[in-house]
PDB file of C-alpha atoms and ligand atoms in Angstrom:
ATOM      1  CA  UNK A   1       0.000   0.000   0.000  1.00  0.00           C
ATOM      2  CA  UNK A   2       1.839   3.410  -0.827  1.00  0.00           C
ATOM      3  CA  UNK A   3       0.767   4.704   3.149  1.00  0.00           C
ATOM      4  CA  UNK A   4       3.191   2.508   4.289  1.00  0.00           C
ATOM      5  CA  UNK A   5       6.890   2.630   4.292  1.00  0.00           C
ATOM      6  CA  UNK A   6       9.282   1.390   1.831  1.00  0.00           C
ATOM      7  CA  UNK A   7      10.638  -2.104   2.731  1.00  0.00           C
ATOM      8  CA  UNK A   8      14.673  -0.740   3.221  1.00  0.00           C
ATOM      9  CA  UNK A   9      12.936   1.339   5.673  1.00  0.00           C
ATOM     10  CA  UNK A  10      11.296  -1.463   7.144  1.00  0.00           C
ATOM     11  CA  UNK A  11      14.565  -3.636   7.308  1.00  0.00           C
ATOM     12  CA  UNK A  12      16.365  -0.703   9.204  1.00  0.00           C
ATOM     13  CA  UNK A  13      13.916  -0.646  11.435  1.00  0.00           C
ATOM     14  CA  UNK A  14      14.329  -3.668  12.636  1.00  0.00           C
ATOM     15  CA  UNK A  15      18.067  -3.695  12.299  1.00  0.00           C
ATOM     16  CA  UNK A  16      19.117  -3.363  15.927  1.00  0.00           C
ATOM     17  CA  UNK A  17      16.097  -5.877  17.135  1.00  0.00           C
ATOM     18  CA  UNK A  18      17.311  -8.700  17.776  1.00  0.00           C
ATOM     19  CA  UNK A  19      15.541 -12.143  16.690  1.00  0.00           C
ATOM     20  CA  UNK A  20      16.105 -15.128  13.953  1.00  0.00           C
ATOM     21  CA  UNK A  21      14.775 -13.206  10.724  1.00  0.00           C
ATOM     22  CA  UNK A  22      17.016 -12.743   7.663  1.00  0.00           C
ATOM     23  CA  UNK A  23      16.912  -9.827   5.437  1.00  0.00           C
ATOM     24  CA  UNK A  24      14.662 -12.133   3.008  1.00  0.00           C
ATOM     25  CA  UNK A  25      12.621 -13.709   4.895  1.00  0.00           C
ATOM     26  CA  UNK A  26      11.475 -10.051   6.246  1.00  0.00           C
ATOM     27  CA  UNK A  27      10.806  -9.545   2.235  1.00  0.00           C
ATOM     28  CA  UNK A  28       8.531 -12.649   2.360  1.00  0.00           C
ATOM     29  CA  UNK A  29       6.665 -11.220   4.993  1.00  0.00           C
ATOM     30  CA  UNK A  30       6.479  -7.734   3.866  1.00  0.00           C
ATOM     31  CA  UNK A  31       5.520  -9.183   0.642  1.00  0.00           C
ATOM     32  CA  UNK A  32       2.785 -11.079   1.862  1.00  0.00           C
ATOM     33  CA  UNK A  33       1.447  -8.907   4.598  1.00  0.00           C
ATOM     34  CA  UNK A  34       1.080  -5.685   2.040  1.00  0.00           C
ATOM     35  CA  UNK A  35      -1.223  -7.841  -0.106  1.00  0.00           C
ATOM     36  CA  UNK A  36      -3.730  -7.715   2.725  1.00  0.00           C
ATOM     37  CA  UNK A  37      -6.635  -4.873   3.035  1.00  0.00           C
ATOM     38  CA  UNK A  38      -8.801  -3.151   6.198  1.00  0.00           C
ATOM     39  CA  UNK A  39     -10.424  -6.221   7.995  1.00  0.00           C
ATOM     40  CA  UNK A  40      -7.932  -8.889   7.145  1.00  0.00           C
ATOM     41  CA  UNK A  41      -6.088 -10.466   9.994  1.00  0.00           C
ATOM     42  CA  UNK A  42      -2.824 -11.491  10.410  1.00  0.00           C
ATOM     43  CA  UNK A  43      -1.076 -13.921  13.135  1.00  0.00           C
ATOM     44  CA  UNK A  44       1.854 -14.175  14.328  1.00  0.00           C
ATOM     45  CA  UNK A  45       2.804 -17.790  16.804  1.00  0.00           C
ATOM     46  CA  UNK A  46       6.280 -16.870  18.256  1.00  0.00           C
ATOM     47  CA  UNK A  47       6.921 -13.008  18.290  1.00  0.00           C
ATOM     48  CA  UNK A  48      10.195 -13.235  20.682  1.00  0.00           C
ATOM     49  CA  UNK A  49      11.280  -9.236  20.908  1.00  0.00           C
ATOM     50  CA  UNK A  50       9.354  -8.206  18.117  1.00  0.00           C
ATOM     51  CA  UNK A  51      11.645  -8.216  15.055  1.00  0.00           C
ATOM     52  CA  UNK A  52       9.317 -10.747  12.515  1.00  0.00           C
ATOM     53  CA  UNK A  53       6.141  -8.687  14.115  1.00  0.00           C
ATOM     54  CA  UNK A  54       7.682  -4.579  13.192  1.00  0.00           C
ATOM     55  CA  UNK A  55       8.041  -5.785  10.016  1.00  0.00           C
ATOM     56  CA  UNK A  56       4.496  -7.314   9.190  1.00  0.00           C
ATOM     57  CA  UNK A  57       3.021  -4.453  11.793  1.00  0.00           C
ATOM     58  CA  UNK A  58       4.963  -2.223   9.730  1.00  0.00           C
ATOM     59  CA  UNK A  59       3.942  -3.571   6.066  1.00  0.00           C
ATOM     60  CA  UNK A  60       0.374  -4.457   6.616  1.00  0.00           C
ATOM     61  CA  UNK A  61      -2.512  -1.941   5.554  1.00  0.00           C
ATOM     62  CA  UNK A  62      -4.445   0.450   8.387  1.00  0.00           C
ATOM     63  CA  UNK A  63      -7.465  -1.821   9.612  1.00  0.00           C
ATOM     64  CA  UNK A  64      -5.546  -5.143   9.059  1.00  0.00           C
ATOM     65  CA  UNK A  65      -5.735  -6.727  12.389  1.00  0.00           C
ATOM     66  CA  UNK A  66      -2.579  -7.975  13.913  1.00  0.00           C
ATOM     67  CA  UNK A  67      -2.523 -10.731  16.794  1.00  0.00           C
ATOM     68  CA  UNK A  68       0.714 -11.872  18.139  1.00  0.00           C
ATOM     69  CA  UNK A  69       0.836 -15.155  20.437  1.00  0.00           C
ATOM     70  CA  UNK A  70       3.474 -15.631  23.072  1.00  0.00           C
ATOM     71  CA  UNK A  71       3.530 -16.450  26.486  1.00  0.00           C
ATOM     72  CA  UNK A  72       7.156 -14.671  27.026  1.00  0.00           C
ATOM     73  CA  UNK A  73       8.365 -17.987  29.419  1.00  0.00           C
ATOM     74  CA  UNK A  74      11.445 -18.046  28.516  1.00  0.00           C
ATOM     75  CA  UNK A  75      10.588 -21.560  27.071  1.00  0.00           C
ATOM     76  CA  UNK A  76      11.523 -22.669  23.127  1.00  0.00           C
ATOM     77  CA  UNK A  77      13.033 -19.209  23.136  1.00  0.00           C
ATOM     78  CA  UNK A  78      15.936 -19.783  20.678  1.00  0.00           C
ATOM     79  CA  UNK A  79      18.426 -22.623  20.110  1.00  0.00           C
ATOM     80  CA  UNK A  80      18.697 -24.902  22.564  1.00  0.00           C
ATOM     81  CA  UNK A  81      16.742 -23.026  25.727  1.00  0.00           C
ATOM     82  CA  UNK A  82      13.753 -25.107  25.656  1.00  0.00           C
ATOM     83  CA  UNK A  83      13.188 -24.802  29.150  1.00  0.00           C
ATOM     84  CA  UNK A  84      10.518 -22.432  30.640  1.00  0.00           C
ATOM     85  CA  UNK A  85      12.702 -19.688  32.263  1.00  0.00           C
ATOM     86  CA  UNK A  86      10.323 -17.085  34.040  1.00  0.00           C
ATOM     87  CA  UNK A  87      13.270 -14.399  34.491  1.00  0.00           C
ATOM     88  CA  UNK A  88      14.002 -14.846  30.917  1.00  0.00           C
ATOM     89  CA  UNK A  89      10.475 -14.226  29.213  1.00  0.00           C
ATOM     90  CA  UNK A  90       9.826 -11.427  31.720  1.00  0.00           C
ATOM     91  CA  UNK A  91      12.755  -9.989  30.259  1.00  0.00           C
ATOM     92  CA  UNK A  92      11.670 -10.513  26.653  1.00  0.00           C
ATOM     93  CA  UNK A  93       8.441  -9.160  27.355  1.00  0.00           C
ATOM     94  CA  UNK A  94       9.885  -5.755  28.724  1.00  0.00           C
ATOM     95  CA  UNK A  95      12.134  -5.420  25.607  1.00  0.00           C
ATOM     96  CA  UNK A  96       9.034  -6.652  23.036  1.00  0.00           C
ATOM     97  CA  UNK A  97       7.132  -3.524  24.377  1.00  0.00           C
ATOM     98  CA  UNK A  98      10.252  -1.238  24.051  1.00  0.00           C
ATOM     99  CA  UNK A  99      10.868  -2.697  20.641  1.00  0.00           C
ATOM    100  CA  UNK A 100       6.871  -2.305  19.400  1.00  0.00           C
ATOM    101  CA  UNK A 101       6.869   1.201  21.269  1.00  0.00           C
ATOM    102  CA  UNK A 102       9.952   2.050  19.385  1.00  0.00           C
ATOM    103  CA  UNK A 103       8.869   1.145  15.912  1.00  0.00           C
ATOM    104  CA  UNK A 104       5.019   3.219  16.647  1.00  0.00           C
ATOM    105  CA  UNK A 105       3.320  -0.309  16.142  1.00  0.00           C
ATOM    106  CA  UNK A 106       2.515  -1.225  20.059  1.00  0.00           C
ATOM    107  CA  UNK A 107      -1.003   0.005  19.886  1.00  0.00           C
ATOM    108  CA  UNK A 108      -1.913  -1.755  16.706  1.00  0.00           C
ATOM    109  CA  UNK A 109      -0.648  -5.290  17.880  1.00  0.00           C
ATOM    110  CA  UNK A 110      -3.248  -7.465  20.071  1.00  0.00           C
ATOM    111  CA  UNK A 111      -0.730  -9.254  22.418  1.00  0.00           C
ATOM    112  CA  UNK A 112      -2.075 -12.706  23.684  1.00  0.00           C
ATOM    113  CA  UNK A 113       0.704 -13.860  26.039  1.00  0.00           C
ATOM    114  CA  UNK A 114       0.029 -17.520  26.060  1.00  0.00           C
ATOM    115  CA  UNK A 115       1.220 -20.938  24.546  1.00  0.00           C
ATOM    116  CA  UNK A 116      -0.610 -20.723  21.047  1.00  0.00           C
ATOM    117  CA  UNK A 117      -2.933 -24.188  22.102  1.00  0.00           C
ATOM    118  CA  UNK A 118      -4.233 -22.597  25.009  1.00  0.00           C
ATOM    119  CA  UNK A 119      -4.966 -19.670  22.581  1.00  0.00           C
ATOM    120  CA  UNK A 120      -7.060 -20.688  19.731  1.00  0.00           C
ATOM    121  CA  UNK A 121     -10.432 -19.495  21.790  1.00  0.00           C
ATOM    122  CA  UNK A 122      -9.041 -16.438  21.666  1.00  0.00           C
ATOM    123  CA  UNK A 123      -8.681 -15.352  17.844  1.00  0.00           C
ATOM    124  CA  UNK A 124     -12.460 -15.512  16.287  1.00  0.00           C
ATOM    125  CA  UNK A 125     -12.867 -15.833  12.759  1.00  0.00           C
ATOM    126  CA  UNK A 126     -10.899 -16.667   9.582  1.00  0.00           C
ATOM    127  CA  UNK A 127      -6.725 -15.930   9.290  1.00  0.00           C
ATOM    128  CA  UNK A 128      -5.726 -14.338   6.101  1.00  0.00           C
ATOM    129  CA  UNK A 129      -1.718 -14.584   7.087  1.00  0.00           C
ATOM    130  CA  UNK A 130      -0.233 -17.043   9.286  1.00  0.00           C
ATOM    131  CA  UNK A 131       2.845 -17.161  10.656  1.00  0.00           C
ATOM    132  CA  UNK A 132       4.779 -20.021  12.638  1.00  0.00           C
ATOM    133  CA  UNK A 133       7.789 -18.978  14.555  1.00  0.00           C
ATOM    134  CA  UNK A 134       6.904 -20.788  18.299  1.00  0.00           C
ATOM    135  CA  UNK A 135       7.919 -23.876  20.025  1.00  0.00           C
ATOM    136  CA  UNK A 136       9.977 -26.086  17.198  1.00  0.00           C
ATOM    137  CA  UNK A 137       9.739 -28.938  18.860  1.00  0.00           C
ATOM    138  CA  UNK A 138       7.877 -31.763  16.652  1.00  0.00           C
ATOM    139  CA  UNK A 139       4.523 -32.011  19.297  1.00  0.00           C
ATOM    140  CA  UNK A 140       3.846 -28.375  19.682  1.00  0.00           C
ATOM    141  CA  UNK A 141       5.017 -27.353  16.309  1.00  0.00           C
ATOM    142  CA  UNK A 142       2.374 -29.769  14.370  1.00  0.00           C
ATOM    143  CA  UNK A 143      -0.223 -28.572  16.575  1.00  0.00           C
ATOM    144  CA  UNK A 144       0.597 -25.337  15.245  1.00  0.00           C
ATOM    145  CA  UNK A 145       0.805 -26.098  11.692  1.00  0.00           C
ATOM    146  CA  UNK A 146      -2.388 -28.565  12.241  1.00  0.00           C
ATOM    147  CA  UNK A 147      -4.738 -26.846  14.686  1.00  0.00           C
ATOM    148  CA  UNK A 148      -4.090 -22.706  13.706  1.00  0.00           C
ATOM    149  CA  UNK A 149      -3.244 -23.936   9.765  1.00  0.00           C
ATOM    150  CA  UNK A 150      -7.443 -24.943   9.764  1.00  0.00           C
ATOM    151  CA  UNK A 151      -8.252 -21.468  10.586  1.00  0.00           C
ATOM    152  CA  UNK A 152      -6.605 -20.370   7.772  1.00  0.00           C
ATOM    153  CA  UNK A 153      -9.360 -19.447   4.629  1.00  0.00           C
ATOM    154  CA  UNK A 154      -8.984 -20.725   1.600  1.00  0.00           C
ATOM    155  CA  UNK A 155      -6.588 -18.823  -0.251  1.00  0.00           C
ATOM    156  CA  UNK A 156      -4.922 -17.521   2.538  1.00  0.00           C
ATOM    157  CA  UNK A 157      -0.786 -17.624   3.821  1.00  0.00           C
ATOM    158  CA  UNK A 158       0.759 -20.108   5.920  1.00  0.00           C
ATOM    159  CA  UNK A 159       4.723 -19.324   6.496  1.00  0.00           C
ATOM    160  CA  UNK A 160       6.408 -21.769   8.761  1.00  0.00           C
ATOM    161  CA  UNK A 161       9.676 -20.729   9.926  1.00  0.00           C
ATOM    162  CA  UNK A 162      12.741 -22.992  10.140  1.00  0.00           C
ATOM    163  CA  UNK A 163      11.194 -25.693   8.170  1.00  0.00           C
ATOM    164  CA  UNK A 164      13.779 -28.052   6.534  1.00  0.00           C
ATOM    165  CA  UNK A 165      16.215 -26.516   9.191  1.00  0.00           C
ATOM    166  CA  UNK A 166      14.406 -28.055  12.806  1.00  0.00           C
ATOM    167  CA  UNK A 167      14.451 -31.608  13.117  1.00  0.00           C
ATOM    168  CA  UNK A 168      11.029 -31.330  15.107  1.00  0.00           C
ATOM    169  CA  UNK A 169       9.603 -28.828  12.542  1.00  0.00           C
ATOM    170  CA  UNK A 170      10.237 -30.627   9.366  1.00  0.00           C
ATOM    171  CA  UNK A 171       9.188 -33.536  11.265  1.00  0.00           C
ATOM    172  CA  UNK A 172       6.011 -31.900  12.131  1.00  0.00           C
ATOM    173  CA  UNK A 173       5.647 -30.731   8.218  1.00  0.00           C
ATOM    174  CA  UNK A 174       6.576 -34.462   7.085  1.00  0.00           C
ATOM    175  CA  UNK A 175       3.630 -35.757   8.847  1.00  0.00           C
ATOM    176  CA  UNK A 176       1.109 -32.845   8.417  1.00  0.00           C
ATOM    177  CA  UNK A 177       2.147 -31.202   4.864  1.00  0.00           C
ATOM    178  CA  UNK A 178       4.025 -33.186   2.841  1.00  0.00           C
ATOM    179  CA  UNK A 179       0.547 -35.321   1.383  1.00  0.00           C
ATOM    180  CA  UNK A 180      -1.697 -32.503   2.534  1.00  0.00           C
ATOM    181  CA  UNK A 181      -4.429 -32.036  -0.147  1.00  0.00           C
ATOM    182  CA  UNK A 182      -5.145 -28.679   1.170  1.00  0.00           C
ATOM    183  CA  UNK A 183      -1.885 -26.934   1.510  1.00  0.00           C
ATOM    184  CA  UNK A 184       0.229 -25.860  -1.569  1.00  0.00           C
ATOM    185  CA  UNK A 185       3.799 -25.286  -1.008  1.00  0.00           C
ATOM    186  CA  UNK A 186       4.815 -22.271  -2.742  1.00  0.00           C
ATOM    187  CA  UNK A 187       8.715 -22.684  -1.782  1.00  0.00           C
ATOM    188  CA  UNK A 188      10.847 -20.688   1.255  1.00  0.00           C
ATOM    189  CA  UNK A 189      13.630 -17.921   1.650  1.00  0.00           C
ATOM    190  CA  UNK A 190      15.741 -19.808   3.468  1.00  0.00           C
ATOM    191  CA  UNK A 191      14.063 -21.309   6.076  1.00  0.00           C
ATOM    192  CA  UNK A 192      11.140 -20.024   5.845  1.00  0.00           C
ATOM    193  CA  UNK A 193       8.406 -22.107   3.673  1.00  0.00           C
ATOM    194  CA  UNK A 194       5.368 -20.544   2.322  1.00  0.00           C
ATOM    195  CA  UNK A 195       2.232 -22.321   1.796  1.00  0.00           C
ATOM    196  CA  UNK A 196      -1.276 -21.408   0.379  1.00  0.00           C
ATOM    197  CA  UNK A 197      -4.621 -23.336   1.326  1.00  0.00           C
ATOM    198  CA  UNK A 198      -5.839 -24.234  -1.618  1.00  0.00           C
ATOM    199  CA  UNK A 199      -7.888 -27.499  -2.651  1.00  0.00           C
ATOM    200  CA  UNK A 200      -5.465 -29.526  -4.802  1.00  0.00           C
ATOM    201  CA  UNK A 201      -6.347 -32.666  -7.387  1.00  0.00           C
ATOM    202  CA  UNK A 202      -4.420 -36.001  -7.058  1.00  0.00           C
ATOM    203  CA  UNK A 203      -1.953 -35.088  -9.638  1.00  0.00           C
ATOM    204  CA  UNK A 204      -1.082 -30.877  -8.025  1.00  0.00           C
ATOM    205  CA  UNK A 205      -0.793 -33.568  -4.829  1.00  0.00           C
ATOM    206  CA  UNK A 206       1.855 -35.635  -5.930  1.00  0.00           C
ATOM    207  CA  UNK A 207       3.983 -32.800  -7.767  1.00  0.00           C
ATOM    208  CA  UNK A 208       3.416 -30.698  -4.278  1.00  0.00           C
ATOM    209  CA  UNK A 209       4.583 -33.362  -2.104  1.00  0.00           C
ATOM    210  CA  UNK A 210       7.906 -34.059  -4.809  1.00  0.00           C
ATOM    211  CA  UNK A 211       8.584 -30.673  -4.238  1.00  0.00           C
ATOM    212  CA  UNK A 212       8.634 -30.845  -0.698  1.00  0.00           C
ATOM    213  CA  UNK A 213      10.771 -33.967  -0.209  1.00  0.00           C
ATOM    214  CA  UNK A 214      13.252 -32.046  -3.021  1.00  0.00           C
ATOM    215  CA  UNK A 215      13.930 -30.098   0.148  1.00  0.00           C
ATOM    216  CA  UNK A 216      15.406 -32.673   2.209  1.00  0.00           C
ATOM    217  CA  UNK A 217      18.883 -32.695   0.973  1.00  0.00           C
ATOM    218  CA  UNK A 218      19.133 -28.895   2.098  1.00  0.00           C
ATOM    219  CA  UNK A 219      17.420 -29.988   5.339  1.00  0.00           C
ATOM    220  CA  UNK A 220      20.505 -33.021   6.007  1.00  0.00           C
ATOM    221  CA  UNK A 221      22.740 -30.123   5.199  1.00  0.00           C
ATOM    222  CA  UNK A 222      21.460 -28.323   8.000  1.00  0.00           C
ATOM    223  CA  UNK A 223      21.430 -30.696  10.295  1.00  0.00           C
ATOM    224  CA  UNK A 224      25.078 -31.450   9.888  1.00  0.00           C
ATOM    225  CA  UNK A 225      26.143 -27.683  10.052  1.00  0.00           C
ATOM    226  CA  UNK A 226      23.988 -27.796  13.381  1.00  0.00           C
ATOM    227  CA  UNK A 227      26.271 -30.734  14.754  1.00  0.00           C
ATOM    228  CA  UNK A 228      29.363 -29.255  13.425  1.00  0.00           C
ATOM    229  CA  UNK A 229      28.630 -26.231  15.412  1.00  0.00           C
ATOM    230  CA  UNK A 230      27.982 -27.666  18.175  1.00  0.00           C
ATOM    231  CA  UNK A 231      31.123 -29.341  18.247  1.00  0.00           C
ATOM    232  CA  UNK A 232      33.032 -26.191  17.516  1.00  0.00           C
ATOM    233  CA  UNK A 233      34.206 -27.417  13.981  1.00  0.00           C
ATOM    234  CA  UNK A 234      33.830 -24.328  12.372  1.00  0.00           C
ATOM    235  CA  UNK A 235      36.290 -24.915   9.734  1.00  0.00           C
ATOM    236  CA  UNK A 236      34.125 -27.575   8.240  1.00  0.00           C
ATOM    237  CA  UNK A 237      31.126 -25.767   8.340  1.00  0.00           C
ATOM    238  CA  UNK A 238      32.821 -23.046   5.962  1.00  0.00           C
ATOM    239  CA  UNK A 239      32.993 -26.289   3.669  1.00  0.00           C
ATOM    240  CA  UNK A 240      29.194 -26.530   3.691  1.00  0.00           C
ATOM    241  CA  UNK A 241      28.873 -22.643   2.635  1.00  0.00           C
ATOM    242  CA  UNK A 242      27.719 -21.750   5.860  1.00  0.00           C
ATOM    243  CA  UNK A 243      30.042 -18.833   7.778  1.00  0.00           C
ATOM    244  CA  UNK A 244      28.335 -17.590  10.301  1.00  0.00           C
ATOM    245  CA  UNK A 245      28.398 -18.865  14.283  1.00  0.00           C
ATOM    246  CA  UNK A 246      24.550 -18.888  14.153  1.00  0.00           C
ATOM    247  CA  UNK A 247      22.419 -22.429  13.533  1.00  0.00           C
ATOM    248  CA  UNK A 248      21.214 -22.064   9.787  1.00  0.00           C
ATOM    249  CA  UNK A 249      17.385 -20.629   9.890  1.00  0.00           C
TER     250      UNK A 249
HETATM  251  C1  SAM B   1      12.368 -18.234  17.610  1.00  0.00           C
HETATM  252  S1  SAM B   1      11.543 -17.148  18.692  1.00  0.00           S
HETATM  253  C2  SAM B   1      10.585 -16.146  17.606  1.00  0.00           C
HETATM  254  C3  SAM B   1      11.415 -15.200  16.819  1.00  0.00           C
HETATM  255  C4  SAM B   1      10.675 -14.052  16.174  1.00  0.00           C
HETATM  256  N1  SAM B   1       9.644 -14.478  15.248  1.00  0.00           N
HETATM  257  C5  SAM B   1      11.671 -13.121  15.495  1.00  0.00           C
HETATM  258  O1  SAM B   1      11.467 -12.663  14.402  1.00  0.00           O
HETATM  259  O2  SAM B   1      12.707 -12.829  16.074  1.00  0.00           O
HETATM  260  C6  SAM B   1      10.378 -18.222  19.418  1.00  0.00           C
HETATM  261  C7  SAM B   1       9.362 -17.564  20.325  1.00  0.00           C
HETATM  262  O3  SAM B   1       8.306 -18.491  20.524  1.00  0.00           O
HETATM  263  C8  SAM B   1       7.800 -18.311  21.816  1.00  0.00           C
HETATM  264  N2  SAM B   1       7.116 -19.550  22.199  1.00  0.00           N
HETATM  265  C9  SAM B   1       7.607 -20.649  22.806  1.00  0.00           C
HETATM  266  N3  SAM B   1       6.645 -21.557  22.992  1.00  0.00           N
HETATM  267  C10 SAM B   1       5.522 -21.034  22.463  1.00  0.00           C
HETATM  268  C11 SAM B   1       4.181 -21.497  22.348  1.00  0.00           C
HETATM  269  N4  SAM B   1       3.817 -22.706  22.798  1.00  0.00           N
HETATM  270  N5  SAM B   1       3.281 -20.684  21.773  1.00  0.00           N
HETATM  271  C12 SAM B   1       3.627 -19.456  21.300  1.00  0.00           C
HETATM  272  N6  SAM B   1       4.882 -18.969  21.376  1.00  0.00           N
HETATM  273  C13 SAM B   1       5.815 -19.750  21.954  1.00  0.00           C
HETATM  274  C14 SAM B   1       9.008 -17.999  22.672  1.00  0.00           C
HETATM  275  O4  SAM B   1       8.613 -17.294  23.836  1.00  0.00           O
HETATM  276  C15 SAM B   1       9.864 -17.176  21.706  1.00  0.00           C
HETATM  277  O5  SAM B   1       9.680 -15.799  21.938  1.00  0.00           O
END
């Protein structure tokens, strides 16, 4: 919409927030949120400090509802702090407001600070734009994917953050998406897969679920990087293209 701001602006907004978001996956989102007109509604599972959110908040149209879901418990936080650490989320929380303050978008956001299951009473109505950045582990990921995908209308965006990079997410999308007659995978940036629900014929079923398991290779490849890091054999993980310290997402 030509109200809002250019997308460079957008990315420098968010360039001191800190979060798991690469400069295209923040296109993606941009991309998909500015599609969206007054009474849409966007949500976001897994808002952290608010980097993913400024960005949609930032990109989406006045009167396009915004929703973000997180319980701020310092649980499923980042890599490898998957345990619930009040201090932690409490801490996260302060900065998210800061962040959302910061970037003018606090009042437009509705903030539900709970685990997304024991949130789906509280979002009425059809999602136009889903996003799925919370718990990665294979259980509460699906139930993501599963349980807020079906509120998704038809023709409406489902991105699922480190898919093909998570062992419990792409597990979750193996067993949910991969022969889903009602998702279409659209491809990722990075990471980040898009999907649109869509009814799809036996044959669309069969190419969409080729083109899903075409992304396993790059999903093994990110697995190893993850172990390499772990074991602090940095070297090799050059070898694999990947430079950075950070897990690939
Ligand atoms: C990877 S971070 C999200 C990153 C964020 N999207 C960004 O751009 O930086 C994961 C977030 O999910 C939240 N979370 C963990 N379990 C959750 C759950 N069951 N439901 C919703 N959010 C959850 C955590 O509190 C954390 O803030």
């Amino acid at each position: 919409m030509s109200d809002r701001p250019a997308f460079a602006e957008i990315l420098a907004s968010v360039a001191e927030v800190e979060g798991w978001m690469t400069d295209d996956q923040a296109r993606r989102l941009h991309d998909r949120a500015i599609e969206l007109g007054p009474g849409a509604r966007i949500v976001e599972i897994g808002s952290f400090r608010g980097r993913s959110l400024i960005v949609l908040a930032h990109s989406a149209a006045d009167g396009v509802e915004i929703v973000s879901i997180d319980p701020h418990a310092g649980n499923d936080r980042g890599p490898q702090e998957i345990v619930a650490d009040q201090d932690r989320g409490d801490d996260d929380h302060t900065v998210y407001r800061t962040n959302l303050e910061a970037a003018g978008v606090l009042e437009r956001i509705v903030h539900i600070r709970k685990m997304s299951d024991a949130a789906l009473d509280d979002v009425d109505g059809e999602i136009d734009l889903l996003y799925i950045d919370g718990a990665h582990r294979f259980g509460p990921a699906r139930a993501d994917i599963v349980d807020w995908g079906a509120r998704v209308g038809g023709g409406g965006t489902m991105l699922i953050h480190d898919s093909f990079s998570s062992i419990g997410v792409t597990l979750a999308l193996l067993t949910s998406m991969f022969a889903s007659g009602e998702w279409r995978y659209l491809g990722r940036a990075g990471s980040m897969a898009e999907y649109c629900r869509e009814h799809l014929g036996a044959g669309e079923r069969l190419l969409n679920a080729v083109r899903q398991v075409s992304q396993l290779p790059w999903f093994v490849r990110n697995v190893v990087i993850k172990v390499l890091l772990t074991a602090r054999l940095f070297p090799l993980t050059r070898l694999l293209g990947h430079r950075s310290r950070d897990w690939p997402y």
